[in-house]
Coordinates of C-alpha atoms in Angstrom, one line a residue:
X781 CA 0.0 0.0 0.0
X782 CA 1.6 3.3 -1.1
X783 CA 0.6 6.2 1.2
X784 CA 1.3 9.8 1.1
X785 CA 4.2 11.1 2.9
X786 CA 2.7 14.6 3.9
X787 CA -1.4 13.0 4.7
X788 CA -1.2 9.0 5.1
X789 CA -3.7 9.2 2.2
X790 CA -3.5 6.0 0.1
X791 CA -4.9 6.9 -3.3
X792 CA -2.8 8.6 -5.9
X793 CA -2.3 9.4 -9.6
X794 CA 0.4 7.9 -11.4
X795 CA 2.6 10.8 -13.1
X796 CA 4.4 10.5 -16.3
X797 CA 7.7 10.8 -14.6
X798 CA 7.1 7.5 -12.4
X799 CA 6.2 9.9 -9.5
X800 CA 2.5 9.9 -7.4
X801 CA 0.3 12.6 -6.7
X802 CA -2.0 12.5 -3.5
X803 CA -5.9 12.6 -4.5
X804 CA -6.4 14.4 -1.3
X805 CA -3.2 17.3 -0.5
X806 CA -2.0 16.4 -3.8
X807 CA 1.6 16.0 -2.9
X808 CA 4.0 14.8 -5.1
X809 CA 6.0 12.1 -3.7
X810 CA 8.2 8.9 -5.2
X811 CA 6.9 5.6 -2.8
X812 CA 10.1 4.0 -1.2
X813 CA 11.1 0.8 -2.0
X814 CA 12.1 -2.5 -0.2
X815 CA 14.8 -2.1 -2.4
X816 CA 16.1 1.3 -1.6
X817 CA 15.3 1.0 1.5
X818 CA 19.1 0.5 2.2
X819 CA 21.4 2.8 1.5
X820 CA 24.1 1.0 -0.2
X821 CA 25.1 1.0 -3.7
X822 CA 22.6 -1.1 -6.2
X823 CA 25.8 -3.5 -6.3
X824 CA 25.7 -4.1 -3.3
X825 CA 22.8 -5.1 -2.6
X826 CA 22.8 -7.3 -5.6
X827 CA 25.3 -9.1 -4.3
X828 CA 24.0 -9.4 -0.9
X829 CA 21.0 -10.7 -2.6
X830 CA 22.9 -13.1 -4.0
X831 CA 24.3 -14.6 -1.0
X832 CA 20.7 -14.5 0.5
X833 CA 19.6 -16.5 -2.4
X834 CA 22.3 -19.2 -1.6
X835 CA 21.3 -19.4 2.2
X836 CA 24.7 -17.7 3.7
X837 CA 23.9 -16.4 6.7
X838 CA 25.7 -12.8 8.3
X839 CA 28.5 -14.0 10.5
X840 CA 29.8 -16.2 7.9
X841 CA 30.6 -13.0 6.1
X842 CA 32.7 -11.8 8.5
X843 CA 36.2 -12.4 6.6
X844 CA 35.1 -10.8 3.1
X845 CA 32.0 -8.6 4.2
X846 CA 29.9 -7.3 1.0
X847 CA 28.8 -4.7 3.6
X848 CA 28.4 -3.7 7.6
X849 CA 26.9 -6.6 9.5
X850 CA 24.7 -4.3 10.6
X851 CA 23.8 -3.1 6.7
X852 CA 24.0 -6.9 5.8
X853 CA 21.1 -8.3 8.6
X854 CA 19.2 -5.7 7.9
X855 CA 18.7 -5.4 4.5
X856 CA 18.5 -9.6 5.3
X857 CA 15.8 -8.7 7.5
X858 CA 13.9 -6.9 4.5
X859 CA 14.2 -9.1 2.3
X860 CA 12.3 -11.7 4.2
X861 CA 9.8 -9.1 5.5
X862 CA 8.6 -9.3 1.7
X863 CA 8.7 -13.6 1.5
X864 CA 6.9 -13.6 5.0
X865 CA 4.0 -10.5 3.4
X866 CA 3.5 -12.9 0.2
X867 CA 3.1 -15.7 2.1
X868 CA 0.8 -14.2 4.7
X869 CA -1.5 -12.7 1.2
X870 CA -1.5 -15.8 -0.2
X871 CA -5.4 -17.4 -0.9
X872 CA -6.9 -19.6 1.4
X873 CA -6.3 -23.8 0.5
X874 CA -8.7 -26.3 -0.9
X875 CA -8.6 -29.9 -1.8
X876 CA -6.4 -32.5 0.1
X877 CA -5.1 -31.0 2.8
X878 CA -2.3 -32.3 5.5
X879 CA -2.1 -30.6 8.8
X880 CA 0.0 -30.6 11.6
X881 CA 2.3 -28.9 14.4
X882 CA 5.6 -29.1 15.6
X883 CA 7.8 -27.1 18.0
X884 CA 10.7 -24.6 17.1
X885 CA 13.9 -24.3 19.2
X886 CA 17.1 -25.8 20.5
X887 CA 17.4 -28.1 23.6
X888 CA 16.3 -26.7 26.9
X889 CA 16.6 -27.5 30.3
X890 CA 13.2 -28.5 31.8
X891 CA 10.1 -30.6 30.8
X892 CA 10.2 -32.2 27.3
X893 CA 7.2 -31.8 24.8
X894 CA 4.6 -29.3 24.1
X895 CA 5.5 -27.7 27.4
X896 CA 9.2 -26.9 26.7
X897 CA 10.8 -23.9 27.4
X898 CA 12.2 -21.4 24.9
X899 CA 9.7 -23.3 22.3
X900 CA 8.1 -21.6 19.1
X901 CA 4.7 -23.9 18.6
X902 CA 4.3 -23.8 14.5
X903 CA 1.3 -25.3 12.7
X904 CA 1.3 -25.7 8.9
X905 CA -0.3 -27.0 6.0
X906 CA 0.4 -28.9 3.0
X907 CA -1.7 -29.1 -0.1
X908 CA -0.8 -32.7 -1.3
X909 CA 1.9 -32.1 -4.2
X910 CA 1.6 -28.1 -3.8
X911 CA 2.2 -25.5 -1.7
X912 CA 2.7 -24.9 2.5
X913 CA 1.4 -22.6 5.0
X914 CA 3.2 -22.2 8.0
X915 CA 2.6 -19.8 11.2
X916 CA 3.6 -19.6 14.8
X917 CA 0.4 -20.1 17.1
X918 CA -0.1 -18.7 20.9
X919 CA -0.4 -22.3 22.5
X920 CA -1.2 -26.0 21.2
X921 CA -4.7 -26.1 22.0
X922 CA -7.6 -27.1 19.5
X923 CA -9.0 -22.8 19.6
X924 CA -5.6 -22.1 18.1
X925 CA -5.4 -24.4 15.8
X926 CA -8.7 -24.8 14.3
X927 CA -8.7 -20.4 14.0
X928 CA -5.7 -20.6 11.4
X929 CA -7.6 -23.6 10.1
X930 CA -10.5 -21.5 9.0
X931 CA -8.6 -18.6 8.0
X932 CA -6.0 -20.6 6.0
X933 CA -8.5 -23.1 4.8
X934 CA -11.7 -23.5 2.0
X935 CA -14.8 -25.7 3.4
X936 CA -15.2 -28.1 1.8
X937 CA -11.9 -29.7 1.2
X938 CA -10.2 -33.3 2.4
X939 CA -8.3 -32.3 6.0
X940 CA -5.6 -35.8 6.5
X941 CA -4.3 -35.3 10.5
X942 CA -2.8 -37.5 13.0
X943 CA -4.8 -38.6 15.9
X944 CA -4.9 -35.5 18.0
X945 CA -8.5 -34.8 19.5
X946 CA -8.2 -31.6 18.5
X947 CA -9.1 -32.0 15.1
X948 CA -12.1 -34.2 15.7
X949 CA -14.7 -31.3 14.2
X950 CA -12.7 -30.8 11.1
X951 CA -15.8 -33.5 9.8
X952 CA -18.0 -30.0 10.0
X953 CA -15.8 -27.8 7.5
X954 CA -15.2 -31.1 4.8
X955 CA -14.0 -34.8 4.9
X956 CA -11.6 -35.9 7.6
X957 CA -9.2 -38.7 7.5
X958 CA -7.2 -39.3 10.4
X959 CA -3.8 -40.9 10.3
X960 CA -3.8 -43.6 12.7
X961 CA 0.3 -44.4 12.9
X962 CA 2.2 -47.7 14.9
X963 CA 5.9 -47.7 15.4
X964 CA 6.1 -44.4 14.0
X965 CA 4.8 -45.7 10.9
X966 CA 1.4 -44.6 9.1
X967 CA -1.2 -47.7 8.4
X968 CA -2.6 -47.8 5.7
X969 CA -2.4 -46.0 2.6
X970 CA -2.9 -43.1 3.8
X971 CA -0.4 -40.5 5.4
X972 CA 1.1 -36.8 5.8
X973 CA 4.7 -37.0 4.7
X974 CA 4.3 -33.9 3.1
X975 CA 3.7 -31.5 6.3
X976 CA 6.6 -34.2 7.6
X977 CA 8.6 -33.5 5.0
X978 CA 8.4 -29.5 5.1
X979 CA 9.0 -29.8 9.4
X980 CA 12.2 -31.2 7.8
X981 CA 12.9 -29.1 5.7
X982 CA 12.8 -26.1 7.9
X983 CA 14.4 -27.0 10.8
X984 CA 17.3 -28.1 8.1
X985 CA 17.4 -24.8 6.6
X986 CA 17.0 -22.9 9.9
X987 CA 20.2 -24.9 11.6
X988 CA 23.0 -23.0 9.9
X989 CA 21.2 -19.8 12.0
X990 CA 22.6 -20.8 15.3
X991 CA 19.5 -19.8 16.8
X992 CA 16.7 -17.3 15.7
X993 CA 15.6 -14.5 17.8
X994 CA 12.0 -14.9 19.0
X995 CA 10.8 -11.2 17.8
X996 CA 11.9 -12.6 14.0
X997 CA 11.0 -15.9 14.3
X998 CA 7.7 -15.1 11.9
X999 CA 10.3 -13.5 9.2
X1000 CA 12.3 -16.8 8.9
X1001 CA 10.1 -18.7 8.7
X1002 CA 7.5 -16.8 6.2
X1003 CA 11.4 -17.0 4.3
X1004 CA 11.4 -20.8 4.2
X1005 CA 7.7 -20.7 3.6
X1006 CA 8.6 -19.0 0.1
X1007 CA 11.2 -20.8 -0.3
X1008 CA 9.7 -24.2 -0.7
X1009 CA 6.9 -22.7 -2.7
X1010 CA 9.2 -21.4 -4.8
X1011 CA 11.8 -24.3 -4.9
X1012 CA 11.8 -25.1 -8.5
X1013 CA 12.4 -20.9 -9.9
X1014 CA 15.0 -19.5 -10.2
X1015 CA 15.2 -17.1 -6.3
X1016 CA 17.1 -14.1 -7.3
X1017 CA 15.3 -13.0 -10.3
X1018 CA 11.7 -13.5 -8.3
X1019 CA 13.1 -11.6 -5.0
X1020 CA 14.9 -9.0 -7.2
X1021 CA 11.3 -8.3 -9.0
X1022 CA 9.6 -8.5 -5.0
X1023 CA 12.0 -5.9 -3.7
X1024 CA 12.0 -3.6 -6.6
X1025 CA 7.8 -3.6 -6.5
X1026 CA 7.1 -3.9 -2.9
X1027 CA 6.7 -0.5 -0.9
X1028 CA 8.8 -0.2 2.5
X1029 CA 5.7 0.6 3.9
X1030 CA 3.7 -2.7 3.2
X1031 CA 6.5 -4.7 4.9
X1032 CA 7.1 -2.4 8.3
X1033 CA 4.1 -3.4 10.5
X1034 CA 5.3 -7.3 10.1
X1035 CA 9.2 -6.3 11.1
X1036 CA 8.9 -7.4 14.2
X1037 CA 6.5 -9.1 16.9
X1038 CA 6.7 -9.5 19.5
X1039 CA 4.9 -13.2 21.3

């Protein structure tokens, strides 16, 4: 959303010169960038794109810095700003569905399971051979799942879960098939090795972090979140185009939060 710098107002005319004039004061203004919204050279911060792109976090930078550390996690911190906005705009799922939950975080001292210490509680969905939905969720209880369920989620479509009571009135939104496992192993044809497989994945990708602060835990993970929708395209030339058409302003309120 593009609002004017002098009145907040979020209508404009598009000018000639690439510049927008306010309906309402009609100031002139150019809207800021994700892009720009660093000030370092375009080379730069092509090149730190780059090295986002191949998964190289700040501190291994460190011997040939491209810029600041500082610069570097936060134009970082931009960049998956925008991957955690597009994922968070992204339309509701229908048709077979896997859901489940897991828990984010390194080893703590204290009580194992659900109520660990120091533990993100994440909930996704999988369409089967699509895309994934992933966001942190206040506590594991059946309110907070089934209230991303119907936000994230079409009526109608086939929900496959394990055996978790909390599910039980998915039957009232579509068809519910629940995963009934022994040894660890599914029985039956059925399964959800795809929301399995993206638990996987993220925690893989998220190791070479050495630990993600809690207040940008949502960012990192809306950034693996595009990632795996996005796994077979080609990263940089699909963030380049984000950056370059995504206002600062869109991706600001979702900087930071705090849980």
């Amino acid at each position: 959303m593009r609002r004017c710098p002098e009145c907040g107002f979020t209508r404009a005319w598009q000018l000639a010169d690439g510049r927008l004039k306010c309906r309402r004061c009609q100031q002139r203004y150019r809207p800021v960038t994700a892009w720009d919204a660093v000030r370092v050279s375009a080379a730069t911060r092509r090149r730190l794109l780059e090295l986002f792109v191949l998964g190289v976090p700040v501190y291994r930078q460190r011997f040939r810095p491209v810029a600041s550390a500082p610069t570097a996690e936060r134009f970082y911190r931009i960049v998956r700003a925008c991957c955690a906005l597009v994922e968070e705009l992204r339309e509701p799922f229908e048709g077979s569905l896997e859901c489940d939950e897991t828990t984010f975080g390194g080893r703590r001292r204290g009580p194992p399971g659900w109520g660990a210490r120091g533990k993100v509680i994440v909930f996704g969905i999988v369409q089967r051979n699509g895309k994934v939905k992933a966001m942190p969720i206040d506590a594991h209880s059946q309110h907070a799942v089934m209230r991303e369920i119907q936000a994230h989620t079409r009526e109608g479509s086939l929900y496959y879960t394990d055996e978790w009571r909390a599910y039980a009135t998915l039957k009232l939104r579509g068809e519910h098939v629940m995963i009934r496992k022994e040894k660890g192993r599914p029985r039956g044809r059925h399964h959800i090795n795809g929301i399995e497989g993206f638990w996987s994945y993220a925690k893989n990708w998220l190791y070479a972090f050495r630990g993600v602060p809690r207040e940008y835990f949502h960012l990192y993970l809306g950034e693996v979140c595009f990632r795996f929708n996005h796994r077979h395209e080609d990263l940089f030339a699909r963030l380049y185009k984000l950056l370059r058409h995504t206002p600062v302003d869109d991706v600001r309120p979702i900087l930071v939060r705090k849980r």
